[in-house]
Coordinates of C-alpha atoms and ligand atoms in Angstrom, one line a residue:
A1 CA 112.8 4.4 -94.3
S2 CA 112.3 0.9 -92.9
K3 CA 113.3 -1.8 -96.5
E4 CA 109.9 -2.5 -96.9
T5 CA 108.8 1.1 -98.0
G6 CA 108.5 0.9 -101.5
K7 CA 111.3 3.4 -103.5
N8 CA 108.7 5.5 -104.8
V9 CA 107.7 6.4 -100.9
Y10 CA 111.0 6.8 -99.9
T11 CA 111.8 9.3 -103.3
F12 CA 108.6 10.8 -101.6
F13 CA 108.9 11.5 -98.4
D14 CA 113.1 12.5 -99.1
P15 CA 113.9 14.7 -96.1
R16 CA 116.4 17.0 -98.0
M17 CA 113.0 17.5 -100.3
N18 CA 111.1 18.0 -97.0
M19 CA 114.3 20.4 -95.9
V20 CA 113.9 22.4 -99.9
N21 CA 110.8 23.3 -99.7
S22 CA 110.8 24.1 -95.7
R23 CA 113.3 26.2 -95.9
K24 CA 111.3 28.1 -99.1
L25 CA 107.9 28.2 -97.4
E26 CA 110.0 30.2 -94.7
L27 CA 111.3 33.2 -96.5
E28 CA 108.2 32.9 -99.0
Q29 CA 106.8 33.8 -95.4
G30 CA 109.2 36.4 -94.5
L31 CA 109.1 37.8 -97.9
R32 CA 105.3 38.5 -97.1
K33 CA 106.3 41.0 -94.3
A34 CA 109.2 42.1 -94.9
L35 CA 108.5 45.5 -96.7
E36 CA 106.9 46.1 -93.9
Q37 CA 108.8 44.9 -90.5
Q38 CA 111.8 47.4 -92.8
E39 CA 114.1 44.7 -92.8
F40 CA 115.2 45.5 -96.6
D41 CA 118.2 47.4 -97.3
L42 CA 119.9 48.4 -101.0
Y43 CA 124.1 48.0 -100.2
Y44 CA 125.5 50.2 -103.9
Q45 CA 128.5 48.8 -105.8
P46 CA 130.8 51.4 -107.8
K47 CA 130.7 50.5 -111.2
I48 CA 134.7 52.5 -113.0
H49 CA 134.9 53.9 -116.2
I50 CA 138.2 52.3 -117.0
R51 CA 140.5 54.7 -118.3
T52 CA 140.0 57.9 -116.0
R53 CA 139.3 55.9 -112.7
K54 CA 136.6 57.2 -112.0
I55 CA 133.4 56.6 -110.7
I56 CA 130.2 56.8 -113.4
G57 CA 127.8 55.0 -111.6
M58 CA 126.9 52.4 -108.9
E59 CA 124.5 49.5 -109.1
A60 CA 122.2 49.6 -106.3
L61 CA 121.9 45.6 -104.8
I62 CA 119.2 44.5 -102.5
R63 CA 120.0 42.7 -99.1
W64 CA 117.0 41.4 -96.4
Q65 CA 117.6 40.4 -93.3
H66 CA 115.7 37.7 -91.5
P67 CA 114.7 37.6 -88.3
E68 CA 115.1 34.4 -87.9
L69 CA 117.7 32.7 -91.0
G70 CA 120.4 36.3 -91.3
W71 CA 121.5 37.4 -94.3
V72 CA 119.4 35.3 -97.9
S73 CA 120.5 36.4 -100.7
P74 CA 119.1 38.0 -103.6
G75 CA 119.9 35.2 -105.8
E76 CA 117.4 33.2 -103.4
F77 CA 114.9 35.4 -102.6
I78 CA 114.5 37.3 -105.8
P79 CA 113.1 34.2 -107.7
I80 CA 110.8 33.5 -105.3
A81 CA 109.6 37.2 -105.0
E82 CA 109.1 36.6 -108.6
E83 CA 107.3 33.5 -108.1
T84 CA 105.1 34.9 -106.0
G85 CA 103.9 38.7 -107.9
L86 CA 106.1 39.8 -104.4
I87 CA 107.7 41.1 -106.4
F88 CA 105.9 44.2 -108.1
S89 CA 106.0 45.4 -104.9
I90 CA 109.7 45.0 -103.3
G91 CA 110.6 46.3 -106.7
E92 CA 107.9 49.4 -106.0
W93 CA 110.4 50.3 -102.8
I94 CA 113.7 49.0 -104.5
M95 CA 112.8 51.8 -107.8
R96 CA 111.7 54.5 -105.2
M97 CA 114.6 54.3 -102.5
A98 CA 117.7 54.4 -105.2
C99 CA 115.9 57.6 -107.2
M100 CA 115.3 58.7 -103.7
Q101 CA 118.8 58.0 -102.9
N102 CA 121.2 58.9 -106.2
K103 CA 118.7 62.3 -105.9
A104 CA 119.9 62.7 -101.9
W105 CA 123.5 62.2 -102.8
Q106 CA 123.3 64.9 -106.0
S107 CA 121.1 67.5 -104.0
Q108 CA 123.9 67.2 -101.1
G109 CA 127.2 68.3 -103.6
Y110 CA 128.5 64.5 -103.9
P111 CA 129.4 64.6 -108.1
P112 CA 126.1 63.2 -109.8
V113 CA 126.7 59.3 -110.9
R114 CA 124.5 56.9 -113.5
M115 CA 122.1 54.6 -110.5
A116 CA 121.8 51.6 -112.2
V117 CA 119.0 49.5 -110.9
N118 CA 118.2 45.2 -111.4
L119 CA 114.7 44.9 -113.1
S120 CA 112.8 41.3 -112.9
L121 CA 111.4 40.0 -116.2
R122 CA 107.8 40.1 -114.5
Q123 CA 108.6 43.6 -113.2
F124 CA 109.8 44.8 -116.8
N125 CA 106.1 43.0 -118.0
Q126 CA 104.1 44.7 -115.7
E127 CA 100.7 46.5 -117.9
H128 CA 101.7 49.9 -116.4
F129 CA 105.9 49.6 -115.1
V130 CA 106.8 52.2 -117.5
S131 CA 103.7 55.0 -116.2
G132 CA 105.0 53.9 -112.9
L133 CA 108.3 54.0 -113.5
A134 CA 107.6 57.8 -114.3
Q135 CA 105.5 58.9 -111.5
I136 CA 108.6 57.7 -108.9
L137 CA 110.6 60.0 -111.6
A138 CA 108.8 63.1 -110.6
E139 CA 107.9 61.9 -107.1
T140 CA 112.1 61.6 -106.3
G141 CA 112.9 64.6 -108.3
L142 CA 116.0 62.8 -110.8
D143 CA 115.9 64.0 -113.8
A144 CA 115.9 60.2 -115.7
R145 CA 119.1 60.3 -117.2
W146 CA 120.7 59.1 -113.8
L147 CA 118.7 56.0 -113.7
E148 CA 119.8 53.0 -115.3
L149 CA 117.7 50.0 -115.6
E150 CA 119.9 46.8 -116.1
I151 CA 117.5 43.7 -117.9
T152 CA 119.0 40.4 -118.2
E153 CA 118.9 38.5 -122.6
S154 CA 115.3 36.8 -121.0
I155 CA 113.3 40.0 -122.0
A156 CA 114.0 38.9 -125.3
I157 CA 112.0 36.1 -125.4
R158 CA 108.5 37.8 -125.3
N159 CA 107.2 38.7 -128.7
E160 CA 110.4 41.6 -130.0
K161 CA 107.6 44.5 -131.2
Y162 CA 106.5 44.0 -127.8
V163 CA 109.5 44.7 -125.9
I164 CA 111.0 47.0 -128.4
N165 CA 107.8 49.1 -127.7
R166 CA 108.3 49.1 -124.0
L167 CA 112.1 49.6 -124.4
Q168 CA 111.6 52.8 -126.9
A169 CA 108.9 54.1 -124.3
I170 CA 112.0 53.7 -121.5
K171 CA 114.1 55.6 -123.4
E172 CA 112.1 58.0 -124.2
L173 CA 112.2 58.9 -120.5
G174 CA 115.6 59.6 -120.9
V175 CA 116.6 57.0 -118.6
S176 CA 119.3 54.0 -119.8
I177 CA 119.2 50.6 -120.2
S178 CA 121.7 48.0 -119.9
I179 CA 121.6 43.7 -121.0
D180 CA 122.7 42.3 -117.2
D181 CA 125.2 39.2 -117.4
F182 CA 125.8 39.1 -120.9
G183 CA 126.6 36.0 -122.7
T184 CA 124.5 34.1 -120.2
G185 CA 121.2 33.6 -121.5
Y186 CA 122.1 31.2 -124.6
S187 CA 119.9 33.6 -126.7
S188 CA 120.2 34.7 -130.0
L189 CA 122.1 37.9 -131.0
S190 CA 119.9 39.4 -133.7
Y191 CA 118.2 41.8 -130.3
L192 CA 121.7 43.8 -130.1
K193 CA 121.0 45.4 -133.1
K194 CA 117.2 46.1 -132.8
F195 CA 116.9 46.9 -129.2
P196 CA 117.7 50.8 -128.1
I197 CA 120.1 49.1 -125.9
D198 CA 123.3 51.2 -124.1
T199 CA 125.2 49.4 -122.5
L200 CA 126.6 45.4 -121.7
K201 CA 127.9 44.2 -119.1
I202 CA 130.1 40.6 -119.1
D203 CA 128.9 38.2 -116.8
R204 CA 131.3 37.7 -114.8
A205 CA 131.9 34.1 -115.2
F206 CA 133.9 35.0 -118.8
V207 CA 135.9 37.5 -116.8
R208 CA 136.9 35.4 -114.5
D209 CA 139.5 33.4 -116.3
I210 CA 140.5 36.0 -119.2
A211 CA 144.4 36.7 -117.5
K212 CA 144.9 33.2 -117.6
S213 CA 145.0 31.9 -121.4
S214 CA 141.9 30.3 -122.5
D215 CA 138.4 30.6 -124.5
D216 CA 137.6 33.2 -121.9
T217 CA 139.5 35.3 -123.6
A218 CA 138.8 35.0 -127.1
I219 CA 135.0 35.1 -125.4
V220 CA 135.6 38.4 -124.0
Q221 CA 137.7 40.8 -126.7
A222 CA 134.8 39.2 -129.3
I223 CA 131.8 40.9 -126.8
I224 CA 134.0 44.0 -125.9
A225 CA 134.4 44.5 -130.9
M226 CA 130.7 43.2 -130.8
A227 CA 129.5 45.7 -128.7
H228 CA 131.9 48.7 -130.2
S229 CA 131.0 47.6 -133.3
L230 CA 126.9 48.6 -132.1
K231 CA 128.4 52.0 -130.7
L232 CA 127.1 49.5 -127.3
R233 CA 129.1 51.0 -123.8
V234 CA 130.5 48.0 -122.4
L235 CA 131.6 47.2 -118.9
A236 CA 132.8 44.0 -117.1
E237 CA 131.2 42.3 -114.8
G238 CA 133.1 40.5 -111.1
V239 CA 136.7 42.3 -112.2
E240 CA 138.7 41.0 -108.7
T241 CA 142.1 40.7 -109.9
K242 CA 144.6 43.8 -111.4
E243 CA 145.9 41.2 -114.4
Q244 CA 141.7 41.0 -114.6
L245 CA 141.8 45.2 -115.6
A246 CA 144.9 45.1 -117.5
F247 CA 143.8 42.8 -120.1
L248 CA 140.1 45.0 -119.7
R249 CA 141.9 47.9 -120.4
R250 CA 144.8 46.6 -123.0
H251 CA 141.0 45.4 -125.3
A252 CA 139.4 48.8 -124.8
C253 CA 136.6 47.4 -122.5
D254 CA 134.4 50.6 -121.2
E255 CA 134.1 49.6 -117.7
A256 CA 134.8 48.2 -114.7
Q257 CA 132.9 46.5 -111.7
G258 CA 134.0 44.1 -109.5
Y259 CA 136.0 43.5 -105.4
L260 CA 139.3 45.0 -107.0
F261 CA 137.6 48.8 -106.5
S262 CA 134.7 47.6 -103.8
R263 CA 132.0 45.2 -103.2
P264 CA 128.9 46.6 -102.8
V265 CA 128.8 48.5 -99.4
P266 CA 126.0 50.6 -97.2
A267 CA 124.8 54.3 -98.2
D268 CA 127.5 55.7 -96.2
G269 CA 129.9 53.4 -97.5
M270 CA 129.0 54.7 -100.8
E271 CA 128.6 58.2 -99.7
K272 CA 132.6 57.7 -98.1
L273 CA 133.9 56.1 -101.9
L274 CA 131.9 59.4 -103.1
S275 CA 133.8 62.4 -101.0
R276 CA 137.1 61.3 -102.0
R277 CA 137.6 64.6 -104.3
I278 CA 135.0 66.8 -102.3
P279 CA 134.9 69.4 -104.5
L280 CA 135.6 73.3 -103.3
K281 CA 133.9 76.4 -103.2
G282 CA 133.7 77.1 -106.9
E283 CA 135.1 74.3 -108.3
R284 CA 132.7 72.1 -110.5
A285 CA 132.4 68.8 -109.3
A286 CA 134.8 66.6 -110.5
K287 CA 134.7 62.6 -110.6
P288 CA 136.3 60.6 -107.3
S289 CA 138.7 57.8 -108.7
V290 CA 139.8 55.0 -107.3
S291 CA 142.9 53.8 -106.8
V292 CA 144.0 50.1 -107.8
Ligands
LIG1 P1 123.8 40.7 -110.4 O1 122.7 41.7 -111.2 O2 124.2 40.5 -112.3 O3 124.4 41.8 -109.7 C1 125.9 41.3 -109.0 C2 126.3 40.5 -108.0 O4 127.9 40.1 -108.1 C3 126.3 41.3 -106.9 O5 125.6 39.6 -106.4 C4 127.6 41.3 -106.5 O6 127.8 41.3 -105.1 C5 128.1 40.1 -107.0 N1 130.0 41.2 -107.2 C6 129.9 41.5 -107.8 N2 131.3 42.6 -108.0 C7 131.5 40.8 -107.8 C8 133.1 40.3 -107.7 O7 134.6 40.7 -107.8 N3 133.0 39.0 -107.6 C9 131.8 38.2 -107.6 N4 132.4 36.8 -107.1 N5 130.9 38.4 -107.0 C10 130.5 39.5 -106.9 P2 124.0 40.1 -105.6 O8 124.0 40.9 -104.0 O9 124.3 38.4 -104.4 O10 123.4 39.7 -105.9 C11 122.6 38.9 -107.0 C12 121.5 39.0 -108.2 O11 120.3 39.1 -107.3 C13 122.7 40.0 -108.8 O12 123.1 39.8 -110.3 C14 120.5 39.5 -109.5 O13 120.5 39.0 -110.4 C15 119.5 39.8 -108.1 N6 119.1 40.8 -107.4 C16 119.9 41.7 -106.5 N7 119.7 42.8 -106.7 C17 118.5 42.4 -107.2 C18 117.4 44.5 -106.5 O14 117.4 45.3 -106.9 N8 116.3 43.5 -107.8 C19 116.2 42.5 -108.9 N9 115.3 42.5 -109.4 N10 117.6 42.1 -108.6 C20 118.3 41.8 -107.7
LIG2 MG1 122.5 43.6 -112.4
LIG3 MG1 125.4 40.6 -113.5
LIG4 MG1 124.0 37.7 -112.3

């Protein structure tokens, strides 16, 4: 920009802004075609029962390979999908795929585990969400007890009665509910005793430094104690070290998830994890375990 152009004009044409906007625009355009072009895939990350080290569930995480931009992280494109409303069709694809895959694994004889699906706020608020969910369960034949929905504290911003009714309807299908990224939502805690939820997932920002001496030690201890007194299960996200795991075990955290056990892996990778203990003929399917 030349000296003559005023400050405002310069700001308006800030080339960095242009780059941000054009990438966003490109992602948005790409997202419109991505389903049809089959550019999405689901990866899966195991959830571990800390005391037994057994895989008791997994979380489905969407992956997108853009034809020109390569891998785009869901942290970047999910907000765009929400903004544009594309999350409705993408979310439905994720739900159907996750249920279908879990049902297929059960039919193939893998030990049954719960599949968790992340739910965006707009999906949760969608008018016919619950009946749509029931339909996917019926279509795929997955027993609802093997499905869990991960929602964030942001759902608590809507009218309380509305949220409770909706959660209740989901629970009545037999589906479990967990609060994702717990502790980052800046919301009041009063919803915890009113909402019919099963699990708190402690955000990995708090888990990161628990092994060192820090305030996070106290926060995580407090969350675990509070969850248990409310009869909720508690899972620690982002567990990367043995020291973190030892701390969580000492403080009676129920479940853990993180790179220490496994990164999110494609379906065939999950099959390897699930078949670490293949049941012998006539033996009851035992849950596979992980060694760390
Ligand atoms: P989230 O649901 O809290 O998922 C956990 C994120 O942490 C995932 O990132 C996962 O790969 C990552 N992670 C797991 N273990 C570790 C660890 O030990 N260390 C570190 N540094 N990271 C770990 P990802 O897959 O990039 O997803 C980011 C976010 O995007 C998710 O956060 C979720 O909010 C959203 N997302 C991902 N998949 C879906 C989806 O299918 N639907 C919706 N609505 N949102 C999704
Ligand atoms: Mg999640
Ligand atoms: Mg999370
Ligand atoms: Mg997160």
